[in-house]
Tab-separated table of C-alpha atoms and ligand atoms in Angstrom:
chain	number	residue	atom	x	y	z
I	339	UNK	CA	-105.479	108.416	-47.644
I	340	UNK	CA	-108.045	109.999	-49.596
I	341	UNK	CA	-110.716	112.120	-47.596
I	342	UNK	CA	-114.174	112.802	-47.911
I	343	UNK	CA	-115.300	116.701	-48.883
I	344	UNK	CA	-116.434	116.905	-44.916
I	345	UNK	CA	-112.201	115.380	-44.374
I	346	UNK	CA	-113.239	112.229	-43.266
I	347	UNK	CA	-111.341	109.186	-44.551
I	348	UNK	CA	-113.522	107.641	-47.837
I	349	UNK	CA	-115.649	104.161	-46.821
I	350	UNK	CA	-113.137	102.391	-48.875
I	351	UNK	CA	-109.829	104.085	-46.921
I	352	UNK	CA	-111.659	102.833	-43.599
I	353	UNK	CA	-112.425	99.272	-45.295
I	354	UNK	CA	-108.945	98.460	-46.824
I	355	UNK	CA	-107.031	99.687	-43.524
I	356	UNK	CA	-109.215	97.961	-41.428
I	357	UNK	CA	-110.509	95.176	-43.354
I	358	UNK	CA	-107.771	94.451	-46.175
I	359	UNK	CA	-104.581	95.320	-44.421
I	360	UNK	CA	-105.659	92.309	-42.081
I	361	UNK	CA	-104.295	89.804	-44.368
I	362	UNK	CA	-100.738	91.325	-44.074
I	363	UNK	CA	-100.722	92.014	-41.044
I	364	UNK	CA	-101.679	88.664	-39.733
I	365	UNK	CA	-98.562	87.043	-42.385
I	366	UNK	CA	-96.253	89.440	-40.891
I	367	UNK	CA	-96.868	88.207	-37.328
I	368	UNK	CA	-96.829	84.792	-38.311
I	369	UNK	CA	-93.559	85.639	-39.583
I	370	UNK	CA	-91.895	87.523	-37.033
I	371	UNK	CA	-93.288	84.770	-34.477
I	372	UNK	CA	-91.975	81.811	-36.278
I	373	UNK	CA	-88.301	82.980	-36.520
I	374	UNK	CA	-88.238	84.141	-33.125
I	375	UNK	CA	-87.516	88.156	-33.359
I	376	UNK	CA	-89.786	88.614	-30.142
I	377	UNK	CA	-88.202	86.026	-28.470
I	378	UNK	CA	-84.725	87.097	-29.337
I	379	UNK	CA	-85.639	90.613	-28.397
I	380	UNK	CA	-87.103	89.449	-25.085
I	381	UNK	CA	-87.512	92.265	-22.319
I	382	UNK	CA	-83.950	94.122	-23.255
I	383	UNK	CA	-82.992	96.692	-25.127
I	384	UNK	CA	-83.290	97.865	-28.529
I	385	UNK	CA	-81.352	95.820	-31.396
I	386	UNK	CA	-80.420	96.549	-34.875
I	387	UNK	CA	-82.033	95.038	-37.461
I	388	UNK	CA	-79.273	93.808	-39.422
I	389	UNK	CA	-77.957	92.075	-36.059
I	390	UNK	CA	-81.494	90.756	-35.380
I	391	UNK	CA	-81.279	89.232	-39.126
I	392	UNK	CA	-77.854	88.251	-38.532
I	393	UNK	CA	-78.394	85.791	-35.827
I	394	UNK	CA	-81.846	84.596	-37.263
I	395	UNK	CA	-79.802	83.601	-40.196
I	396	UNK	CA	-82.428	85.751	-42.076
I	397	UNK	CA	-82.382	89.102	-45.024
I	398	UNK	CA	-81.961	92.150	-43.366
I	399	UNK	CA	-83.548	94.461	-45.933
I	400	UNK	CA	-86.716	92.414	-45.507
I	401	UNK	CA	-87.078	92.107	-41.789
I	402	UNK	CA	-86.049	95.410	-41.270
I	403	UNK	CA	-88.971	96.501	-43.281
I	404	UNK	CA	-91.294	94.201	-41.833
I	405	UNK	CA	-90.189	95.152	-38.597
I	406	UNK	CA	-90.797	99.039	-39.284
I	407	UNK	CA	-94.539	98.207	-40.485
I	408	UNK	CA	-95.176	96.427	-37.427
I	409	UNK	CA	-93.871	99.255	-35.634
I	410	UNK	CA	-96.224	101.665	-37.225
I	411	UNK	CA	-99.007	99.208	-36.281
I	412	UNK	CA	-98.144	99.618	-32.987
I	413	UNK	CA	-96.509	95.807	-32.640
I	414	UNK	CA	-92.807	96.823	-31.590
I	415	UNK	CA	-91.077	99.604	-30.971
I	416	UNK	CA	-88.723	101.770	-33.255
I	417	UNK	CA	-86.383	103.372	-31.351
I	418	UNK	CA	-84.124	105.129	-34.083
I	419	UNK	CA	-83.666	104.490	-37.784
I	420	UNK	CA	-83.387	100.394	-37.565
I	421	UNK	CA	-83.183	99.837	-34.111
I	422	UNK	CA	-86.308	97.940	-32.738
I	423	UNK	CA	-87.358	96.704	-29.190
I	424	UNK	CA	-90.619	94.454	-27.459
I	425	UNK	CA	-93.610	96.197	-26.250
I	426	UNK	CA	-96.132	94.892	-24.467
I	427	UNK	CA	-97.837	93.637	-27.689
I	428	UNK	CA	-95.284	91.592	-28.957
I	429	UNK	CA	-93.968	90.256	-25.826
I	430	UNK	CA	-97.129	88.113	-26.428
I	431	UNK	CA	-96.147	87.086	-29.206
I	432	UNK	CA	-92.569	85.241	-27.148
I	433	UNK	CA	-93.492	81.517	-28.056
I	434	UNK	CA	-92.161	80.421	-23.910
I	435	UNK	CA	-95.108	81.764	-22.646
I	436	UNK	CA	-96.820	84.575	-24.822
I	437	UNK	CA	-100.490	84.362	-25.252
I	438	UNK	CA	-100.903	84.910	-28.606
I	439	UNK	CA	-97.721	83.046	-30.199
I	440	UNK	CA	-99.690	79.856	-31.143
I	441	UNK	CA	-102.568	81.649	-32.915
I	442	UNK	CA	-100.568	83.778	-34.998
I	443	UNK	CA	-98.870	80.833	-36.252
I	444	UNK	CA	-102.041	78.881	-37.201
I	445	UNK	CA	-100.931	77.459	-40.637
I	446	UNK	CA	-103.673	75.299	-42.020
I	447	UNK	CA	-106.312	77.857	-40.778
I	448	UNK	CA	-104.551	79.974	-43.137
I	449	UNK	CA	-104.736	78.158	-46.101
I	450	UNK	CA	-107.978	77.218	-45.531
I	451	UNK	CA	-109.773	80.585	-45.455
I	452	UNK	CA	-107.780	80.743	-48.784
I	453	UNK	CA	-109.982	78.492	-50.201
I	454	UNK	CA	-113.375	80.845	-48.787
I	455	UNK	CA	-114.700	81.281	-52.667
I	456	UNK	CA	-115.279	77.441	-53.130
I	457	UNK	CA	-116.622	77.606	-49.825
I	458	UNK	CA	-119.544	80.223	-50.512
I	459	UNK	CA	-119.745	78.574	-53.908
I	460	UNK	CA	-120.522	75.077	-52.352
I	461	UNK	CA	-121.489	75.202	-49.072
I	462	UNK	CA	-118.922	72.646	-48.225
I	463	UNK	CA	-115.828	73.675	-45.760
I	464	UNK	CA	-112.395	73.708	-47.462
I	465	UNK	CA	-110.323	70.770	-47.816
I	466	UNK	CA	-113.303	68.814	-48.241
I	467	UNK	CA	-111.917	66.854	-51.209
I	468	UNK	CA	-108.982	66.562	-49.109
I	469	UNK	CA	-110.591	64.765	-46.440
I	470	UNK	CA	-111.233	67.593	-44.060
I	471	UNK	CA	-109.885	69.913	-41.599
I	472	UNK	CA	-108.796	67.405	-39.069
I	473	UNK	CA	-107.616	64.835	-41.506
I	474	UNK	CA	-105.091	67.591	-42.878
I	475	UNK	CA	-104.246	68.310	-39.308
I	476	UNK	CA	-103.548	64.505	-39.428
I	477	UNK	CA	-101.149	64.561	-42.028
I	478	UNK	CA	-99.271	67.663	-40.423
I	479	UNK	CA	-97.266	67.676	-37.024
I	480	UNK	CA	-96.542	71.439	-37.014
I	481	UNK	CA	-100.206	72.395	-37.617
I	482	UNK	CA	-101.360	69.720	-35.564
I	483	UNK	CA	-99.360	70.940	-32.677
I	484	UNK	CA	-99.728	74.497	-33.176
I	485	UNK	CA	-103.964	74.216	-33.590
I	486	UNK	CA	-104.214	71.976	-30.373
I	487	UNK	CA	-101.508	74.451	-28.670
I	488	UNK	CA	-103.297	77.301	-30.095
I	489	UNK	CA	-107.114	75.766	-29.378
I	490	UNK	CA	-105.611	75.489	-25.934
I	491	UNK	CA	-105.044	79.148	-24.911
I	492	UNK	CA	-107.662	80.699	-27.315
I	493	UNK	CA	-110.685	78.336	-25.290
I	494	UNK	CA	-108.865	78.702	-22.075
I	495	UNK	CA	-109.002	82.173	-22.060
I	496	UNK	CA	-112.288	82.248	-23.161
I	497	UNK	CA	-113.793	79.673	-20.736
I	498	UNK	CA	-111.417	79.503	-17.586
I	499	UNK	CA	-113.521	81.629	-15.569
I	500	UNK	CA	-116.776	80.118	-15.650
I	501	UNK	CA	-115.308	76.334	-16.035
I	502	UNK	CA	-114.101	77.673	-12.520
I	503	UNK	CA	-117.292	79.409	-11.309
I	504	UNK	CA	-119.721	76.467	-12.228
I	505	UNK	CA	-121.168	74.315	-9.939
I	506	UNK	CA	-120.450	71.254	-10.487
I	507	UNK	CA	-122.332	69.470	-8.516
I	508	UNK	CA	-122.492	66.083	-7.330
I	509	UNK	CA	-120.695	65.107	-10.841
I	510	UNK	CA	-118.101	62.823	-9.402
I	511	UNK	CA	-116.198	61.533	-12.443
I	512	UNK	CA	-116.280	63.883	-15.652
I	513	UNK	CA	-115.270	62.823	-19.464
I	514	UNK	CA	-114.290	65.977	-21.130
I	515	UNK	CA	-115.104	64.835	-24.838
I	516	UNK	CA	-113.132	66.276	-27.536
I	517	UNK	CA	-111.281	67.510	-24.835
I	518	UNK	CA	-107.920	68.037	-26.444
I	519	UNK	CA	-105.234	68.256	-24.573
I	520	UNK	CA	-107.072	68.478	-21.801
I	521	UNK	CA	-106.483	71.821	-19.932
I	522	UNK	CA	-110.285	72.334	-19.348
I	523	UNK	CA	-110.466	69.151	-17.281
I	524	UNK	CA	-107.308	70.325	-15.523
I	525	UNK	CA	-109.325	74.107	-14.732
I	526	UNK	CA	-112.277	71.736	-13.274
I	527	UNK	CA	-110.112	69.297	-11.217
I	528	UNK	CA	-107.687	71.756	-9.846
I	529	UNK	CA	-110.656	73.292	-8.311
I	530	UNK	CA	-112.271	70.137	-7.199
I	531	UNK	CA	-109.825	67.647	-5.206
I	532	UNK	CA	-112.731	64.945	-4.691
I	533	UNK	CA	-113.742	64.745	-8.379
I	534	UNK	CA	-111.826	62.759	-11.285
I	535	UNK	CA	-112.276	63.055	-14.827
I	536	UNK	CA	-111.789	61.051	-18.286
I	537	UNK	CA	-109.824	63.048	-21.372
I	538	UNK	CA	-111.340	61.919	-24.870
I	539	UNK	CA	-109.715	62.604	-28.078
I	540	UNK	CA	-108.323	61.752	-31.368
I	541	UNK	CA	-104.762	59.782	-30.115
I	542	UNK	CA	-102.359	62.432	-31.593
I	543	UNK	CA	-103.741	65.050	-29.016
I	544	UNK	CA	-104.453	62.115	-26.099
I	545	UNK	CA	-100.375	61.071	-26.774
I	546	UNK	CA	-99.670	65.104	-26.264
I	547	UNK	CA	-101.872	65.586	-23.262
I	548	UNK	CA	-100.092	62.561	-21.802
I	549	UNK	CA	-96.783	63.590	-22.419
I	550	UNK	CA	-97.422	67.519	-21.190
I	551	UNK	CA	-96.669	68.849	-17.541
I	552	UNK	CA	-100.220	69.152	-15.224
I	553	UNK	CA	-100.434	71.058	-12.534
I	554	UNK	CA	-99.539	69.503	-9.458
I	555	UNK	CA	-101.875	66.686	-7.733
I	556	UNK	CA	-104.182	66.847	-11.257
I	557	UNK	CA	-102.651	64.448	-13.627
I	558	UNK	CA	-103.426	61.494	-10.960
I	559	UNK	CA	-107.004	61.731	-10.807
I	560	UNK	CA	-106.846	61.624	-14.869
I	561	UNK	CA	-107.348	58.435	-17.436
I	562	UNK	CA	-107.121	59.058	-21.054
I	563	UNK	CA	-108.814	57.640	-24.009
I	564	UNK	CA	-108.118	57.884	-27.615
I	565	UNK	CA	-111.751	57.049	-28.713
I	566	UNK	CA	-114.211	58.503	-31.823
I	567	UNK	CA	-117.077	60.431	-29.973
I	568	UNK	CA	-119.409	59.781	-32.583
I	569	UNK	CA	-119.161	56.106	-32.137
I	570	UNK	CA	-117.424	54.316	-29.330
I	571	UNK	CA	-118.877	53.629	-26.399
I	572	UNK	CA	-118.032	56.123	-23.439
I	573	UNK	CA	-115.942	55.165	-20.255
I	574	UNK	CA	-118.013	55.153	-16.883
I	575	UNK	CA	-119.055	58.835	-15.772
I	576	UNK	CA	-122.174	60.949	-14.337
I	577	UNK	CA	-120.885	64.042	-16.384
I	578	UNK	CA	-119.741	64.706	-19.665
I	579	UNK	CA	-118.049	68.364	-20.406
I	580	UNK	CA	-117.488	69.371	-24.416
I	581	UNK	CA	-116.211	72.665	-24.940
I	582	UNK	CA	-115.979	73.918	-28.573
I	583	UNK	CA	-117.032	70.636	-29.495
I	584	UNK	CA	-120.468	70.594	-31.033
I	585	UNK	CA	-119.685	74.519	-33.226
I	586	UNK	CA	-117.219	71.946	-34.890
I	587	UNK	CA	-120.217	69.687	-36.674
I	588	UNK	CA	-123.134	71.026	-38.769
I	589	UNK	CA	-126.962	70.173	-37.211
I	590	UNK	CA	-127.653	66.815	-38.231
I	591	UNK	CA	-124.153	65.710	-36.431
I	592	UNK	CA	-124.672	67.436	-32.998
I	593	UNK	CA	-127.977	65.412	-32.695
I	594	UNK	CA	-126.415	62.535	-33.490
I	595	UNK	CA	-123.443	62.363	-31.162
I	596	UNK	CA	-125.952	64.013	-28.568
I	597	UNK	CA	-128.601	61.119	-28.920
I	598	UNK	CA	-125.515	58.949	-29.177
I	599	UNK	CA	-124.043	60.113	-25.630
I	600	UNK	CA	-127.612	59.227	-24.314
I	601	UNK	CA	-127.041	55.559	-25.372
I	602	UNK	CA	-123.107	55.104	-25.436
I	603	UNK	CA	-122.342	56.701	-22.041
I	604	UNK	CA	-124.304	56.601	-18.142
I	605	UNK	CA	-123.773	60.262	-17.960
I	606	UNK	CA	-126.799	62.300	-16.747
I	607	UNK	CA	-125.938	65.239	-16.996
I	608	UNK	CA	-124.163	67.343	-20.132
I	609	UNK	CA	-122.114	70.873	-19.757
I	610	UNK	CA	-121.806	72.375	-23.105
I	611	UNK	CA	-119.206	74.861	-23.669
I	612	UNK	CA	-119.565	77.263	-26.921
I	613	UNK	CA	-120.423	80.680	-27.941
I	614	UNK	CA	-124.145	81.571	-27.832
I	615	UNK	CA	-125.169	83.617	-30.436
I	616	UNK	CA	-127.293	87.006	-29.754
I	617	UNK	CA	-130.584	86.858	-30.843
I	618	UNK	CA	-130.232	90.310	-31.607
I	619	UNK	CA	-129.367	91.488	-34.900
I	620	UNK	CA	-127.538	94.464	-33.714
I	621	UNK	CA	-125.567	93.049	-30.656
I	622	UNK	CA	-121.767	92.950	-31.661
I	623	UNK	CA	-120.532	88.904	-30.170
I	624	UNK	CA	-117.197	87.228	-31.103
I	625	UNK	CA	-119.262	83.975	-32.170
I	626	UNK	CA	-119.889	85.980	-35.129
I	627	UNK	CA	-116.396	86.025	-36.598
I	628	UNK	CA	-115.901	82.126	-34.662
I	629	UNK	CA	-118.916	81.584	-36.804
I	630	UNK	CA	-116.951	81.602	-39.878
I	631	UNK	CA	-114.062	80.186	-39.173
I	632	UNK	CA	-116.610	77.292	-38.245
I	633	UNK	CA	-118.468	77.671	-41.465
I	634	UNK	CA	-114.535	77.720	-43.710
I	635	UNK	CA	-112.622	75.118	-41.544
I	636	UNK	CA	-115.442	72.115	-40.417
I	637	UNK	CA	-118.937	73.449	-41.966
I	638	UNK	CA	-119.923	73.753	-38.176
I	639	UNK	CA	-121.484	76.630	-37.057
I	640	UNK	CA	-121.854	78.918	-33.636
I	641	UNK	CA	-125.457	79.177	-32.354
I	642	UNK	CA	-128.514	80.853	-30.559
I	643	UNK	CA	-129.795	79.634	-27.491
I	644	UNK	CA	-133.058	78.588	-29.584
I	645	UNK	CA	-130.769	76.635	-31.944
I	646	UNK	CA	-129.412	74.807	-28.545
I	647	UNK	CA	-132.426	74.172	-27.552
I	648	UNK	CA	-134.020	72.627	-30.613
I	649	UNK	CA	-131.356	70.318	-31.167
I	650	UNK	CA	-130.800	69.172	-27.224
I	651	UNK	CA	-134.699	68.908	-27.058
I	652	UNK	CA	-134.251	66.800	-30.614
I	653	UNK	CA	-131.253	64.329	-29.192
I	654	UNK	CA	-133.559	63.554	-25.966
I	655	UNK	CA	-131.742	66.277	-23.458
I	656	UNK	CA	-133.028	69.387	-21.670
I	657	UNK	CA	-131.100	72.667	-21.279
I	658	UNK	CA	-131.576	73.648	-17.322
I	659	UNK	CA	-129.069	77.071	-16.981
I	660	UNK	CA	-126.940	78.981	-19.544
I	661	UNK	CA	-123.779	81.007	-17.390
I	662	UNK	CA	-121.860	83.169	-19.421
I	663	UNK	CA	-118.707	84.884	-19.195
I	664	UNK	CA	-119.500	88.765	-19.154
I	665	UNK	CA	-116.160	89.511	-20.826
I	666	UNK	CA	-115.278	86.752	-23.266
I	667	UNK	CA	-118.333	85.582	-24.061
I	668	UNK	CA	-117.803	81.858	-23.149
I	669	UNK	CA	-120.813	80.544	-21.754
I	670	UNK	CA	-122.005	77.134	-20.398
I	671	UNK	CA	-124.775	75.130	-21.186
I	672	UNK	CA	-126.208	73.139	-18.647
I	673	UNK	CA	-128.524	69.746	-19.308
I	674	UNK	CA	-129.739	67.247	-18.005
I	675	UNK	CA	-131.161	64.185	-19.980
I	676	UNK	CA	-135.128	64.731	-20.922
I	677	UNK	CA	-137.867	62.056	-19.214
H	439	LIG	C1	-112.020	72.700	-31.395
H	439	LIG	S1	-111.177	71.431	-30.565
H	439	LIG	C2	-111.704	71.729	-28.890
H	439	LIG	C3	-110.708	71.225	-27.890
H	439	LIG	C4	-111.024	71.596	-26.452
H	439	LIG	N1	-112.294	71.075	-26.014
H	439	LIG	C5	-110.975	73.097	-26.288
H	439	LIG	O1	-111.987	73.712	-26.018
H	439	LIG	O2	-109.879	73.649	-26.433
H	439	LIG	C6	-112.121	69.976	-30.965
H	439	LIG	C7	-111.456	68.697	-30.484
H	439	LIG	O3	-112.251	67.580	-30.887
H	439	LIG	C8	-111.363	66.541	-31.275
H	439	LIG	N2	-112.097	65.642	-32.180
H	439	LIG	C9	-112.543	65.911	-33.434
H	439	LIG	N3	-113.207	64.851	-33.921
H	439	LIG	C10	-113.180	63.894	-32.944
H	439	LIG	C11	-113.720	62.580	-32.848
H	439	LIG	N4	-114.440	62.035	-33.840
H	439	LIG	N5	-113.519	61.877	-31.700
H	439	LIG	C12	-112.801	62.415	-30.679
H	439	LIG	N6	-112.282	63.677	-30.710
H	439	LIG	C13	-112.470	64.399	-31.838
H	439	LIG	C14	-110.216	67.251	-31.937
H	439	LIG	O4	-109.046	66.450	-31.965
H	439	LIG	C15	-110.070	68.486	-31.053
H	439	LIG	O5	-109.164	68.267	-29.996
């Protein structure tokens, strides 16, 4: 690394190892992930490379490599020469259970921020000519899997706590719109053994939230409905939940499936789960970064409580109480429909 005359490291050493080396990094977990080395090192002790690549059916020269730059990142652990073990770090990445294996594997995500110059250029997201983000999720299994899987722990971890904390209310019956598989109406119900709910989605994720495990004395008080929330009509309910639904469409879309939900469903009352930006332009928030993966992947955006408010106000509903999660971020958006 090149230093400053004062020994500091130059702006441009700090950008390319912090900024740059990002893209590698990210391929090499995606890598590692996919064929399993954290899962085949699992809690034990340290392996050899070449036996690693050896029963991953994979080039030792290359893993081993990849394996030692992950190492210096901090991922694993090089014991000796070759010889590499788990740490905490990349037991998450262990695809029975890690936290993190589903959204290093993110495939389409990836080739979509590939695409970010056309996307500045045009102000449309990628794949547009394709179709869209969703329709190439369509055409997919593995990234369709791996995006809900992944949407699944990335917004659970994000919004758990306050899905748990809210008061819900007299809401009896709940439609969690856009709800994918359906794990925040699970967080809601589990919590709430007089209330029932209604799981809305495309049918590739209602045919996966179906077929998954629930926990135990959930999955009864659950119906499921492949339907298009921008246009069918919505199945008897007094609350509607949408969680990383509305960062998904641009302005003009949010009002409509907002003023839409006033005439297609009897729900009274709305709980809006997203990021909300900071007004302030100093404040460091993880909607920022969300906010381009909205901008690249949909052309949806994260917003400001303002922003909310102009557009609920707009579709004929009335933002009562924001809660947000101190940690994550996550915060809920509470409304009721306007007189
Ligand atoms: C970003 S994901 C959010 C999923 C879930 N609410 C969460 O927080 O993890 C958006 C969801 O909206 C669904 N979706 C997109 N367009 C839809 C439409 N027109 N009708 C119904 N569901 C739709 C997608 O299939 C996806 O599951």
């Amino acid at each position: 690394m090149t230093a400053s005359t004062d020994g500091a490291p130059s702006h441009a050493d700090v950008l390319w190892l912090t900024q740059l080396h990002d893209i590698s990094l990210s391929r090499m977990l995606y890598a590692v992930t996919r064929l399993g080395v954290p899962d085949l090192l699992g809690r034990g002790e340290d392996h050899e490379a070449a036996e690693i690549a050896d029963r991953l059916e994979v080039d030792a020269d290359s893993l081993d490599r990849i394996l030692r730059a992950l190492a210096a990142a901090g991922i694993f652990e090089r014991t000796s020469g070759t010889r590499y073990r788990n740490t905490p770090t990349s037991l998450l990445l262990c695809t029975n259970g890690g936290q993190l294996a589903d959204e290093v594997q993110l495939q389409a995500e990836y080739l979509a921020f590939g695409d970010i110059e056309h996307v500045v250029r045009t102000g449309r997201p990628a794949m547009a000519e394709q179709g869209g983000f969703y329709q190439a999720l369509d055409r997919n299994d593995d990234w369709a899997n791996t995006f809900r899987r992944a949407c699944r722990s990335r917004s659970g971890r994000t919004f758990s706590a306050v899905l748990r904390s809210h008061d819900w209310g007299r809401s009896r019956r709940i439609l969690d719109i856009g709800g994918g598989v359906g794990h925040h109406l699970e967080t809601v119900l589990a919590g709430h053994p007089g209330k029932t709910g209604t799981l809305i989605d495309r049918a590739a994720g209602i045919a996966q939230a179906r077929e998954r495990e629930w926990q135990p004395g959930v999955r009864d008080r659950v119906e499921f409905a492949a339907l298009d929330y921008m246009a069918d009509p919505m199945p008897p309910a007094d609350c509607a939940l949408l969680v990383n639904v509305l960062h998904n469409l641009p302005d003009h879309q949010v009002c409509e499936l907002l003023a839409g939900l006033r005439q297609r469903s009897a729900c009274d009352r709305l709980v809006i789960g997203e990021y909300v930006l900071p007004e302030s332009p100093h404040e460091p928030h993880p909607g920022l970064l969300a906010d381009v993966w909205m901008l690249v992947l949909v052309g949806g955006r994260e917003r400001r409580r303002s922003e909310f408010e102009n557009l609920f106000s707009e579709a004929g509903w009335k933002l009562v109480v924001t809660r947000e999660d101190p940690v994550t971020r996550g915060a809920l958006l509470d409304c009721t429909r306007a007189e």
